[in-house]
Coordinates of C-alpha atoms in Angstrom, one line a residue:
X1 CA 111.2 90.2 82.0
X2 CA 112.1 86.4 82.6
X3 CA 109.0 84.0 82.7
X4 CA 107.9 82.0 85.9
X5 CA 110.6 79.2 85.8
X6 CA 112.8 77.3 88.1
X7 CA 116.7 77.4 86.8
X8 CA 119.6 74.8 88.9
X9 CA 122.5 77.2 88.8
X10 CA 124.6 74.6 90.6
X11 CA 123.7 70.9 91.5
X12 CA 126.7 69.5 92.7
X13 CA 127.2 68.7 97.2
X14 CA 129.4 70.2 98.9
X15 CA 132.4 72.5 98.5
X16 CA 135.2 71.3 95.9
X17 CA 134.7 71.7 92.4
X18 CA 136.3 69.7 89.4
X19 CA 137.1 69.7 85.3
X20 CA 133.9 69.1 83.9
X21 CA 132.0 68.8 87.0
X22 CA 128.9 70.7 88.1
X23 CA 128.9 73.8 90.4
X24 CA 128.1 73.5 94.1
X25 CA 124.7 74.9 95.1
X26 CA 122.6 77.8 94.0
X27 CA 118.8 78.3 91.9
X28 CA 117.5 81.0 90.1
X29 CA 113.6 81.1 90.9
X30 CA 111.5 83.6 88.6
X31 CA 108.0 83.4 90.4
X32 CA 105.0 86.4 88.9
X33 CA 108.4 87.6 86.9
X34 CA 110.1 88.7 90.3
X35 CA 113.7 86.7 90.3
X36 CA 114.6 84.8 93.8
X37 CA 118.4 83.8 93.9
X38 CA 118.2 81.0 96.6
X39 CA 121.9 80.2 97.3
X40 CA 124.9 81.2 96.3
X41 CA 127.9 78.5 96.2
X42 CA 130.1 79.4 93.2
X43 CA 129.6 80.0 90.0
X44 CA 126.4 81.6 90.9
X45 CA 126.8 85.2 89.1
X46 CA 127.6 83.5 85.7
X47 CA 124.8 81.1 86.3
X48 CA 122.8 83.8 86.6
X49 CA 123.6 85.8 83.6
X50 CA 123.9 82.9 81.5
X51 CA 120.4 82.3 82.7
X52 CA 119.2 85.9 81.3
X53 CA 118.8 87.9 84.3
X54 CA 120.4 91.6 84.1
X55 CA 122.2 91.5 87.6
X56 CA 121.1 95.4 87.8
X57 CA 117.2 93.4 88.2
X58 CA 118.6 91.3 91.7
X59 CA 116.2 92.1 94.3
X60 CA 116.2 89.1 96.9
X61 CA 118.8 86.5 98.0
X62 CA 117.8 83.6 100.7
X63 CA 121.0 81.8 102.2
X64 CA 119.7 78.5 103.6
X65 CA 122.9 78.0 106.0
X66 CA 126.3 79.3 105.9
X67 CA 128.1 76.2 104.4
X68 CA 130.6 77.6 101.8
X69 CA 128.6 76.0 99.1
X70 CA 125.9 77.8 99.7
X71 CA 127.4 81.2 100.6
X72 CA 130.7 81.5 99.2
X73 CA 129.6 84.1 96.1
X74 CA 127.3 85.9 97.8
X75 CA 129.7 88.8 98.1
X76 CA 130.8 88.4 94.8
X77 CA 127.6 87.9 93.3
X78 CA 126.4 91.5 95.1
X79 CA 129.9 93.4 94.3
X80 CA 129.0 92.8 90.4
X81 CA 125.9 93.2 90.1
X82 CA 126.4 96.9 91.7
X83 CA 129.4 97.5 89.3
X84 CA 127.0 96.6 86.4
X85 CA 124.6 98.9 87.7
X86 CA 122.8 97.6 90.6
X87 CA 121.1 101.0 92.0
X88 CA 118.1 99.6 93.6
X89 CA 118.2 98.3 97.3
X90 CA 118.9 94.0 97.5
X91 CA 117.5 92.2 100.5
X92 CA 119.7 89.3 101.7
X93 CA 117.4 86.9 104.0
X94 CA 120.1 84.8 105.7
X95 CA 120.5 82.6 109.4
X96 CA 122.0 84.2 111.8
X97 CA 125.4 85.5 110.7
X98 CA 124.7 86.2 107.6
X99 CA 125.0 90.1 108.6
X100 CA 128.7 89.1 110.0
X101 CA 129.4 87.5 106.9
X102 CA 128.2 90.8 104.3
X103 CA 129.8 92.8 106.4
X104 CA 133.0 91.1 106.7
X105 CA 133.0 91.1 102.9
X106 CA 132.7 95.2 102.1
X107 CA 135.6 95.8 105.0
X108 CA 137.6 93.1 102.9
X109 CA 137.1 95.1 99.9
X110 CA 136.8 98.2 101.6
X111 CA 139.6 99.8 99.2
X112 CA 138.0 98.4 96.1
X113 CA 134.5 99.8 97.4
X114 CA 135.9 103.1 98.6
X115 CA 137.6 103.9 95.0
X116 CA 135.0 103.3 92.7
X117 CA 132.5 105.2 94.5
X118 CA 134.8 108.3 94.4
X119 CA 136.6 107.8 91.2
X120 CA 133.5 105.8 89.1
X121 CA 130.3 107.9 91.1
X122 CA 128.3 104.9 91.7
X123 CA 126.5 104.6 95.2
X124 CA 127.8 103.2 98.7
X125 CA 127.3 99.8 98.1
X126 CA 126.4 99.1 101.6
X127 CA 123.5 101.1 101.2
X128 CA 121.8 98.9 98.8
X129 CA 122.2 95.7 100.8
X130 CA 119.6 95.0 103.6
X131 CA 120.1 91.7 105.9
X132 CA 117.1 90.1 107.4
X133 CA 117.4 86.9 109.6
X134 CA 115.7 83.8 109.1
X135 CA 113.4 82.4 111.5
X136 CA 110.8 79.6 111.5
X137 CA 107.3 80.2 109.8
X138 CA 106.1 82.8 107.6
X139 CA 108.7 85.6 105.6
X140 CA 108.0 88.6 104.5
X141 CA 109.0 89.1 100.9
X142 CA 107.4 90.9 98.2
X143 CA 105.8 89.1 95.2
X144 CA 105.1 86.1 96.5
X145 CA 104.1 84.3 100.1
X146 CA 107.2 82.0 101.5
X147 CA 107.9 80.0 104.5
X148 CA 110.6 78.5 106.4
X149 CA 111.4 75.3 108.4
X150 CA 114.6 74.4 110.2
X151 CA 115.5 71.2 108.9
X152 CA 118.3 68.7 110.5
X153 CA 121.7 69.5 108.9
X154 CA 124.0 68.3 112.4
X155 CA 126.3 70.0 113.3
X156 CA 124.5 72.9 112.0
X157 CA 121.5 74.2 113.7
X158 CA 120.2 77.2 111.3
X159 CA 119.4 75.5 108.3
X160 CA 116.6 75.8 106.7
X161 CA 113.7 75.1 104.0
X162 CA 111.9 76.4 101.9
X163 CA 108.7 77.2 100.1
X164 CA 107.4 79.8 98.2
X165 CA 103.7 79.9 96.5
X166 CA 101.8 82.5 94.5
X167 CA 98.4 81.3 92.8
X168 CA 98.7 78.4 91.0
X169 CA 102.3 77.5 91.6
X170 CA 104.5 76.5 94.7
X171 CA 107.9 75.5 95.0
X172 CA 109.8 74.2 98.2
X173 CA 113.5 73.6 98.9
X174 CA 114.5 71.2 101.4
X175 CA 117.9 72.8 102.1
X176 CA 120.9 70.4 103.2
X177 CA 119.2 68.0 105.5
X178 CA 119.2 64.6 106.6
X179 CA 115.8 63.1 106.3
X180 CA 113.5 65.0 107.8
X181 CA 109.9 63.8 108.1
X182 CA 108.5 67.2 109.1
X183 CA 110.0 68.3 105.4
X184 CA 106.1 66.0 104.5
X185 CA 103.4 68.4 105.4
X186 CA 105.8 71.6 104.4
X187 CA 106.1 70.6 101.0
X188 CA 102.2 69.4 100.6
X189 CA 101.6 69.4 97.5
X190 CA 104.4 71.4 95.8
X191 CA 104.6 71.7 92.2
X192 CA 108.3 70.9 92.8
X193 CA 110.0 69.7 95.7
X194 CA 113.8 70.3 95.2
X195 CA 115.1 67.6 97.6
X196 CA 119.0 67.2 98.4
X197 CA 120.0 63.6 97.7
X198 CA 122.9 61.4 98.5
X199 CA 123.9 58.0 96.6
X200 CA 125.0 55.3 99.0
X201 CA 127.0 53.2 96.3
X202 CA 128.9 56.3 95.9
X203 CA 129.4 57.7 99.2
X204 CA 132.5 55.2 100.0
X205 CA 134.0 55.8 96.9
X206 CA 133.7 59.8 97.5
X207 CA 135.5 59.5 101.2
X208 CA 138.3 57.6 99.6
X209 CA 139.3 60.6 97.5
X210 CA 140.3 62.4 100.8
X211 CA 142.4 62.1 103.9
X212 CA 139.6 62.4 106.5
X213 CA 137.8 59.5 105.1
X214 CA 135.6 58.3 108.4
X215 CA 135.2 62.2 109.8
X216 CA 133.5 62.9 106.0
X217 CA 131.4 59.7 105.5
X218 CA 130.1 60.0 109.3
X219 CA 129.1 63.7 108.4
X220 CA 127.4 62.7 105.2
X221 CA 125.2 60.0 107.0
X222 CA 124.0 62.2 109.7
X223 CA 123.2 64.9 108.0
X224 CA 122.5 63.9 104.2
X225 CA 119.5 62.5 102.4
X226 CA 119.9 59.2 100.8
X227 CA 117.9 59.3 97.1
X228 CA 115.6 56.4 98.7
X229 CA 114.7 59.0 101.4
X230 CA 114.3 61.9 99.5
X231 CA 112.0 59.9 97.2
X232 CA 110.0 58.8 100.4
X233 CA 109.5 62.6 101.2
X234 CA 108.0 63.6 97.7
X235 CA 105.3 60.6 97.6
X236 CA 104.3 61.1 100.9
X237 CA 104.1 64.9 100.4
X238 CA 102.5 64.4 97.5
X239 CA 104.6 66.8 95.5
X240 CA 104.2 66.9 91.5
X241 CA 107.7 67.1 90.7
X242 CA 110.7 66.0 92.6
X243 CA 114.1 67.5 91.3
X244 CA 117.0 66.0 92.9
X245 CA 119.8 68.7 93.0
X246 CA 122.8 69.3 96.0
X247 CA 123.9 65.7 94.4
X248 CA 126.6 63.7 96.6
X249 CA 128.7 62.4 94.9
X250 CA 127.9 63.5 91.4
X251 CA 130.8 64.1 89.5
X252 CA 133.1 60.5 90.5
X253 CA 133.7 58.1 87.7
X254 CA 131.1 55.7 87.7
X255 CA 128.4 58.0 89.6
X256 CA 127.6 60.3 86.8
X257 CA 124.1 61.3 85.8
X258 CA 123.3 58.1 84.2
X259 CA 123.6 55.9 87.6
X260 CA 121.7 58.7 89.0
X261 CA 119.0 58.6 87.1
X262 CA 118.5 54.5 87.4
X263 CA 118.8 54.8 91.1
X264 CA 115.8 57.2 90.7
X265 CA 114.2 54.6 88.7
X266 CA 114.4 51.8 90.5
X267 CA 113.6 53.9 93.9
X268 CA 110.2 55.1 92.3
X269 CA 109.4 53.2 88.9
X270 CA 108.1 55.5 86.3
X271 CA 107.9 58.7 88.9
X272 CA 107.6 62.0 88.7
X273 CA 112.1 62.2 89.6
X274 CA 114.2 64.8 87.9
X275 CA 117.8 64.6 88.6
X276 CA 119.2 67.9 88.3
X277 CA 122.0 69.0 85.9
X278 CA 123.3 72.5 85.8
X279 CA 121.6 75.0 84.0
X280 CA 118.6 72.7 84.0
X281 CA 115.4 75.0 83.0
X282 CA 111.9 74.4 84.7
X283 CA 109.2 76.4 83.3
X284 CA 105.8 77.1 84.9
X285 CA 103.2 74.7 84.1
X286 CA 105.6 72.3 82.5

């Protein structure tokens, strides 16, 4: 059984991935020994192995908005872990659509799905996959008490955070947002706030690398956190730990994790600012 621990699967913003680069976004969080996948961009079921959790143990996924980054291996991610054994029933909390989305996947690999049931035994995968929807306030999941709050992600209007507790330990998610002030008083006092962040110096040099260059950068302003902003959130919250993951840009010559991390510093001297890397372990109590 994995420890109480918070693992970044994937840090990087947004969609496109690169040599070397990070993954977009998804976290492994182990909370009373019960594991909580909490997105799933790509590169999520390796991250998740090579974080040491047998895929058969999966027991709850939470999609914070459909984004590809956040979704895009959720089907994948399911389809293995039931042809390495997955018997026991997943739960898939999602926003609205998220049943469209799992169900589009199985009749896309309807033929895949069909044979190895017949010709390998193993059970109707549909079977073991429960949606529920998303809604503002409390969730019911088992091991641990959790909450959500829509957050401001324009043009999307299901987004959400959030934050799950058990005794002694709490943990919030801010989602993709722009800055949000209600995001204060929902993470109150977290242990860790995992905040979305955006560099400004880099955000020009990010739109030049593509064709719609004023669509992307107008996006990215309304809807993005800058890092001053997301720093803002965690003092005021009060939040013991701030890890700064869904980085944009984060992998651009020039805007690596070194400029990161003296943006951090010089935003909040001598804080409590993680800048999260991939693979990036946080243990309980550390």
């Amino acid at each position: 059984m994995l420890s109480d621990r918070l693992v970044l699967l994937g840090t990087k913003g947004g969609p496109a991935i690169r040599a070397g680069g990070p993954n977009p976004t998804s976290h492994l969080l182990v909370m009373e020994g019960r594991p909580y996948v909490i997105d799933c961009g790509l590169g999520v079921t390796r991250g998740l192995v090579e974080a040491g959790l047998d895929l058969a143990d999966l027991g709850t996924i939470l999609i914070t908005h459909l984004h590809s980054d956040h979704v895009l291996e959720l089907g994948a991610l399911l389809h293995t872990a039931w042809t390495t054994g997955l018997k026991s029933p997943v739960k898939i909390w999602g926003p609205p659509g998220i049943r469209d989305y799992w169900d589009s996947f199985c009749a896309a690999m309807r033929f895949d799905i069909d044979l190895r049931i017949a010709d390998e035994g193993r059970p109707p995968l549909t079977d073991l996959v429960q949606c529920r929807q998303i809604a503002e306030g409390a969730l019911d999941l088992e091991g641990c008490t959790a909450f959500a709050l829509r957050v401001a992600h324009p043009p999307v209007t299901d987004c959400f955070a959030l934050r799950f507790e058990v005794p002694g330990w709490s943990v919030v998610f801010s989602a993709d947002t722009a800055p949000f002030p209600p995001l204060i008083e929902f993470a109150r006092g977290a242990d860790i706030l995992v905040h979305e962040a955006m560099l400004m110096a880099g955000v020009d040099a990010l739109c030049a690398r593509v064709g719609n260059a004023g669509r992307l950068k107008a996006h990215l302003l309304a809807s993005h956190t800058p890092i001053e902003d997301a720093i803002h959130i965690a003092q005021e919250a009060g939040a013991r730990q701030l890890v700064l993951n869904h980085l944009v840009p984060c992998d651009l010559p020039g805007f690596g994790l070194a400029e990161w991390q003296a943006a951090a510093q010089a935003a909040w001297p001598g804080g409590p600012v993680t800048v999260g890397t991939d693979g990036m372990v946080m243990e309980r109590g550390s």
